[in-house]
Coordinates of C-alpha atoms in Angstrom, one line a residue:
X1 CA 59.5 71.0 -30.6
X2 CA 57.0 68.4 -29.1
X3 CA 58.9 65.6 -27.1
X4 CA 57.9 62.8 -30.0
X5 CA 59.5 64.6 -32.8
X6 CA 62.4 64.8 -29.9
X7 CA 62.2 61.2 -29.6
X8 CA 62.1 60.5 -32.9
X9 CA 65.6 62.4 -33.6
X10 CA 66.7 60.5 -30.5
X11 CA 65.7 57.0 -32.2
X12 CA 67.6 58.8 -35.5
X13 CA 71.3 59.3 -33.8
X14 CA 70.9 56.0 -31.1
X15 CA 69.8 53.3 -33.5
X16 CA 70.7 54.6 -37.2
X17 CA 73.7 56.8 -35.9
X18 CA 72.5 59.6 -38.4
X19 CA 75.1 62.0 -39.0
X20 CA 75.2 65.7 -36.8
X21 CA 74.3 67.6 -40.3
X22 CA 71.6 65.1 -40.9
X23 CA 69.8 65.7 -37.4
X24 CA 70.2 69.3 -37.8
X25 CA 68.6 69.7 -41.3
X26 CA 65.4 66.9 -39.8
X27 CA 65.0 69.1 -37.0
X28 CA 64.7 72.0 -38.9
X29 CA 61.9 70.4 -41.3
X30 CA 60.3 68.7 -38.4
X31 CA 59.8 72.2 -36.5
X32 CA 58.7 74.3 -39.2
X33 CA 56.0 71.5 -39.6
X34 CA 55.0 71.3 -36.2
X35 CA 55.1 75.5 -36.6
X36 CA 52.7 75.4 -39.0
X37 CA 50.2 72.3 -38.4
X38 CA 50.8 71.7 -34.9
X39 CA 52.4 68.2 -32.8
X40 CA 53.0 65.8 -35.5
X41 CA 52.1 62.6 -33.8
X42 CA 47.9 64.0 -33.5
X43 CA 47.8 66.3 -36.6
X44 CA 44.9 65.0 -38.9
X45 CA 45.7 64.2 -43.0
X46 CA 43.9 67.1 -43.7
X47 CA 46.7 69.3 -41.8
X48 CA 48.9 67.4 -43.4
X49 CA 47.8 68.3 -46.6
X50 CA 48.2 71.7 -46.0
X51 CA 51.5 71.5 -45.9
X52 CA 51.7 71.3 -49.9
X53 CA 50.9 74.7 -49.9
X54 CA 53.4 75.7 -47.0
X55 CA 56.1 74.3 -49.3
X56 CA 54.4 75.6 -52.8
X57 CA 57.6 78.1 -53.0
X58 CA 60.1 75.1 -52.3
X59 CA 62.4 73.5 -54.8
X60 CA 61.2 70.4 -55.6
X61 CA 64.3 68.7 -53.8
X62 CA 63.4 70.5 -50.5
X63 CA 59.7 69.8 -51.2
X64 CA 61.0 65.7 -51.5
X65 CA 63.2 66.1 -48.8
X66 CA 60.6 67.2 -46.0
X67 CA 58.0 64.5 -47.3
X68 CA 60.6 62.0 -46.6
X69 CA 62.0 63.3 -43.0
X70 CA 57.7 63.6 -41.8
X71 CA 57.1 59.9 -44.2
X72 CA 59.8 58.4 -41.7
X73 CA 58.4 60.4 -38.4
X74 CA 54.8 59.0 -39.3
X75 CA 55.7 55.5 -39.2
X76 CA 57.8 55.5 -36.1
X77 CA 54.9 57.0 -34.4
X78 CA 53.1 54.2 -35.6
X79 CA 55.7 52.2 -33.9
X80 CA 55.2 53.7 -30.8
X81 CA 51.8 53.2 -30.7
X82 CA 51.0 57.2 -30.6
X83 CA 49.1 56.8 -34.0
X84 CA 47.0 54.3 -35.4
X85 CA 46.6 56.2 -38.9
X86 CA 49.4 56.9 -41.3
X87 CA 48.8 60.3 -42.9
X88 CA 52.0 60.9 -45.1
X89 CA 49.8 59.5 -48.2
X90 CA 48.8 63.0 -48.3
X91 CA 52.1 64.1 -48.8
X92 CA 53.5 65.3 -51.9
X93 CA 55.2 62.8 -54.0
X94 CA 57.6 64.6 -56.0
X95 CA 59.7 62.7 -58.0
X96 CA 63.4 64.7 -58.4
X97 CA 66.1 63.7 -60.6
X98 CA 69.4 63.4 -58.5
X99 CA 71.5 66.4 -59.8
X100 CA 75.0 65.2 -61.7
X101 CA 77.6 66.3 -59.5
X102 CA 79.7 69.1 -60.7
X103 CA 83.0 67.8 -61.9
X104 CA 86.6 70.2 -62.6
X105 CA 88.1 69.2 -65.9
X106 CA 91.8 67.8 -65.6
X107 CA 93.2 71.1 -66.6
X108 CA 91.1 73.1 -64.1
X109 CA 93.0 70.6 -61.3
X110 CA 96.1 71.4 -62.9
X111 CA 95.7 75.2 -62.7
X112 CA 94.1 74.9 -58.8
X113 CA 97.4 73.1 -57.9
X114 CA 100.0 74.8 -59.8
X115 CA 98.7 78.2 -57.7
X116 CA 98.9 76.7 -55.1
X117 CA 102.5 75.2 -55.1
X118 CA 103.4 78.3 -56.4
X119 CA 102.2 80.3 -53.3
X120 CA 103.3 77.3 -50.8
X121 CA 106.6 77.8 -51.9
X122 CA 107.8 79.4 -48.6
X123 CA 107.0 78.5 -45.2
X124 CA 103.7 80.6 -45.1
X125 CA 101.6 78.4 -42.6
X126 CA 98.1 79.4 -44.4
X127 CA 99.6 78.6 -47.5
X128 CA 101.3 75.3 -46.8
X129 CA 97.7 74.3 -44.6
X130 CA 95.8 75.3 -48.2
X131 CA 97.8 72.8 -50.0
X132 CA 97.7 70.4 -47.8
X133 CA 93.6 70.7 -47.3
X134 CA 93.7 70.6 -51.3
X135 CA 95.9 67.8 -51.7
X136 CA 93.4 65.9 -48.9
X137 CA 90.1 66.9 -50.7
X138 CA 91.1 65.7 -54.2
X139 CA 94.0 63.1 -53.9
X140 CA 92.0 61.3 -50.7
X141 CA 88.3 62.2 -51.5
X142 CA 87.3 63.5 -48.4
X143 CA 83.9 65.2 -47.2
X144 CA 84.6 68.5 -46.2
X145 CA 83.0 67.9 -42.4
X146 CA 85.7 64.4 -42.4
X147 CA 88.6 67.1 -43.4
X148 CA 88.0 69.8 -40.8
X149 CA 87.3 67.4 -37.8
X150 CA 90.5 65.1 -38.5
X151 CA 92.5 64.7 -35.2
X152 CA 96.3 65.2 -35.2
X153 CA 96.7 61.2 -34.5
X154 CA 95.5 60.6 -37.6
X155 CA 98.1 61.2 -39.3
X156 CA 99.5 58.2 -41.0
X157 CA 102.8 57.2 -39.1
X158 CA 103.9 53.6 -40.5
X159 CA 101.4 53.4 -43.3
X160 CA 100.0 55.9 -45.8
X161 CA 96.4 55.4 -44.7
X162 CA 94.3 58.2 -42.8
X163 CA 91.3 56.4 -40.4
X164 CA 88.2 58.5 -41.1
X165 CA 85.1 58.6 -39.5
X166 CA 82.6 59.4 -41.7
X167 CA 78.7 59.5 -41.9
X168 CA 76.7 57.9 -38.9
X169 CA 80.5 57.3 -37.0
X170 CA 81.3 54.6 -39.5
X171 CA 84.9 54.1 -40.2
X172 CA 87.2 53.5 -42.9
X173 CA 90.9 53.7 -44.2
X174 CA 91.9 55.9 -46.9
X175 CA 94.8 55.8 -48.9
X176 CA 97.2 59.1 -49.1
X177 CA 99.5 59.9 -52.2
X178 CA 102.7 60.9 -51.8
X179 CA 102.1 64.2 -52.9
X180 CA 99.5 64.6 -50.1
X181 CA 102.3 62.6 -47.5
X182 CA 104.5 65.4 -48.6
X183 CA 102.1 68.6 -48.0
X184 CA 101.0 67.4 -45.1
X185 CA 104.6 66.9 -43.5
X186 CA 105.1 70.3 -44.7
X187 CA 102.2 71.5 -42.5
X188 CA 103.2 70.0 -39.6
X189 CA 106.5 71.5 -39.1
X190 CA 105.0 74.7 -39.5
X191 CA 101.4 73.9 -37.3
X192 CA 101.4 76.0 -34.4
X193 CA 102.0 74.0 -31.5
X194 CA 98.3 74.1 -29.6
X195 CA 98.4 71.3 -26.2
X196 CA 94.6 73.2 -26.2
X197 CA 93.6 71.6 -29.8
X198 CA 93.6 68.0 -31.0
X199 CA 93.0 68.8 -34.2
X200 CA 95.2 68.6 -37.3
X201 CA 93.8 71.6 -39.0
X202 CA 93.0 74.4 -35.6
X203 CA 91.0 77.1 -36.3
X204 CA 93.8 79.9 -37.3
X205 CA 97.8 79.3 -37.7
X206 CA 98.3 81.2 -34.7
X207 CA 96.0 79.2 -32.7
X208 CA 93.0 80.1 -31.1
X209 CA 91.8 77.5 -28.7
X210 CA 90.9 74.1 -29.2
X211 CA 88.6 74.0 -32.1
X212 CA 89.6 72.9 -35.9
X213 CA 89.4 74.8 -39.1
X214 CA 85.4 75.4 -39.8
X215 CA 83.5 74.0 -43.1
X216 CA 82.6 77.8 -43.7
X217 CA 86.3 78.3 -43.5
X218 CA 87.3 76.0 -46.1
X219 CA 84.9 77.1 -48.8
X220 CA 86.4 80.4 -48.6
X221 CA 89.5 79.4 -48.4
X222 CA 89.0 77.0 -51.8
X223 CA 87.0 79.9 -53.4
X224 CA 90.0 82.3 -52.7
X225 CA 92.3 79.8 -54.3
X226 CA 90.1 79.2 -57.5
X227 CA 90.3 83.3 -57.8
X228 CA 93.3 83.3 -57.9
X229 CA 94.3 80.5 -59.9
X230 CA 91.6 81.6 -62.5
X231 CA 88.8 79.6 -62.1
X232 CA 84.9 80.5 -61.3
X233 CA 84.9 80.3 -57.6
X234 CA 81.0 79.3 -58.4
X235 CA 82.2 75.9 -59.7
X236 CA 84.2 75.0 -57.0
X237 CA 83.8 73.3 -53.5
X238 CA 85.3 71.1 -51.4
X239 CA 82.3 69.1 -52.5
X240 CA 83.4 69.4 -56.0
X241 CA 87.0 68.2 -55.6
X242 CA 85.4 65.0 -53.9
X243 CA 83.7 64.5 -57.4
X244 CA 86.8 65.3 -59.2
X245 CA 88.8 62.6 -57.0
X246 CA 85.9 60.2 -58.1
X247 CA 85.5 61.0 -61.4
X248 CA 88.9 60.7 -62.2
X249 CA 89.8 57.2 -60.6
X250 CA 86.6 56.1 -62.8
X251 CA 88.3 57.4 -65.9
X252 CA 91.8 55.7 -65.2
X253 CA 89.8 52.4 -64.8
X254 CA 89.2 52.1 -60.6
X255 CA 87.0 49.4 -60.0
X256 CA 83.3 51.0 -58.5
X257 CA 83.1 49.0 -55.4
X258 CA 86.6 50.1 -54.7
X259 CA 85.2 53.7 -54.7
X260 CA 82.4 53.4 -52.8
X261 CA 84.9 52.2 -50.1
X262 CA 87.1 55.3 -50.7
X263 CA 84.1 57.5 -50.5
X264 CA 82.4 55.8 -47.7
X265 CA 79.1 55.2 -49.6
X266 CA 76.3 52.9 -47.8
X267 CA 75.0 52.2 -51.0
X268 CA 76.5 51.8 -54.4
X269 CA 74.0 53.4 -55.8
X270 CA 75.4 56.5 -54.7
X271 CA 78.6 55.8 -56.0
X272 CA 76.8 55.0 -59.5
X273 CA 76.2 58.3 -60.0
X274 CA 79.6 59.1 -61.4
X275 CA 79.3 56.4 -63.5
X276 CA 77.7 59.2 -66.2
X277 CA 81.4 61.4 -66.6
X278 CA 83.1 57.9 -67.7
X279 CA 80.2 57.2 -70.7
X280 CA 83.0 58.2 -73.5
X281 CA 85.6 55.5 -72.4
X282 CA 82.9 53.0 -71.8
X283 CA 81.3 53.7 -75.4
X284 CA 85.6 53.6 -76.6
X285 CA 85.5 49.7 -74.7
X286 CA 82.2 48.9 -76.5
X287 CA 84.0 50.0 -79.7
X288 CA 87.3 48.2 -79.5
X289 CA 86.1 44.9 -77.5
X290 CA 83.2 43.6 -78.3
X291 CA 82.9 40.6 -80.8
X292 CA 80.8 42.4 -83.3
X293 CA 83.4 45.3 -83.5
X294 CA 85.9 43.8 -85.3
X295 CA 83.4 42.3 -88.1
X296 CA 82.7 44.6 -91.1
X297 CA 79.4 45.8 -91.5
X298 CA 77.0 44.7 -94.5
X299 CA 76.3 46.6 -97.3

């Protein structure tokens, strides 16, 4: 990669604190531009034009999401004075839909959790850890990476909160259940005593060094589980039982701005999104509250 696209990623962790995944998925789309048009801070609008057709095959949401990584490169270079023209107009401008996230119905949760209890009965370790990374996903609504990478001294000692570090090393506290208190008291009686790993969940229950339980891991550990207990593994993911914690606060009447601190949202708007899975009971408050509800209608 040139050294200004290697700047620019720089500017992206120093100044915005841009998660690791983040950085990772712009520095792939940054070098298969430069790959195919050349250094990005001299290429002419013509090049970048071109690249329509490099992404012709592209979903539109990749298509959208590589515009917007080489929109944002263009105009720091224009900050640093190493262009004086802005070519991104000749980027596609896609227009995507956000997807609605997928969302387990309550009796889906019930199923996931009653074969899991079931096979957490002993004092398996990878069975106790499954219930306890379960119990985390849905009953805390944590992101999968914020899961893995939680340290041992995290655990909640003299109050039921967990401090997270979430995207761009912000922080927040999150609330744990008793059910989840529970499971994860279980787990630590049985965790493997590592001095090597400061992790809550090491990768392995016999312990294999200091590193934590991988992402990849946990989807095929959730997967597995969902087999199991019945379910499509296709609709599930640790992503998924994030939505499912969401969507059900919503429906039990959680206020949205205290969700979009749960979930450690920037914006609101991103927490609006599972406003759509709650339309029935709004339409139900409508209904039953509003002045005009109560008066007959005309003939």
């Amino acid at each position: 990669m040139s050294a200004s696209t290697e700047a620019f990623l720089a500017m992206l962790a120093a100044e915005r604190g841009a998660a690791r995944n983040t950085l990772a998925a712009y520095r792939r789309d940054l070098a298969q531009a430069e790959e195919a048009i050349g250094d990005l801070a001299i290429v002419d609008r013509d090049a970048v034009a071109s690249l329509a057709g490099e992404w012709a095959g592209l979903a539109p949401a990749s298509v959208a999401r590589k515009a917007s990584v080489l929109r944002q490169f263009f105009g720091f270079a224009i900050d640093e004075g190493w262009r004086r023209d802005d070519p991104s107009g000749a980027l596609p401008t896609l227009r995507t839909r956000r997807p609605l996230p997928k969302v387990l119905g309550h009796d889906q949760i019930a199923a996931l959790f009653a074969r899991a209890e079931e096979e957490a009965a002993g004092d398996d370790p990878r069975a106790v850890r499954l219930l306890a990374l379960i119990e985390l996903l849905y009953g805390s609504g944590l992101r999968a990476s914020e899961l893995v990478e939680l340290p041992l001294v995290a655990v909640p000692r003299d109050a039921p909160f967990l401090t997270i570090t979430g995207k761009g090393g912000t922080t927040r506290l999150v609330p744990v259940g008793a059910r989840a208190l529970a499971a994860l008291a279980r787990w630590l009686a049985l965790r493997p005593a590592l001095p090597a790993s400061r992790y809550l969940f090491p990768s392995g229950t016999k312990g294999t060094g200091g590193q934590h339980l991988t992402r990849v891991r946990l989807f095929q550990l959730l997967k597995a589980l969902a087999g199991r207990a019945g379910i499509d593994p296709a609709q599930i993911s640790p992503h998924v039982l994030r939505h499912a914690f969401a969507t059900h606060l919503l429906e039990g009447g959680a206020d949205l701005r205290v969700l979009q601190t749960l979930l450690g949202h920037a914006d609101i708007a991103t927490t609006q999104i599972y406003t759509h899975v709650d339309s029935a009971r709004l339409v139900a408050l409508v209904n039953s509250c509003h002045p005009l509800a109560t008066r007959a209608t005309s003939d």
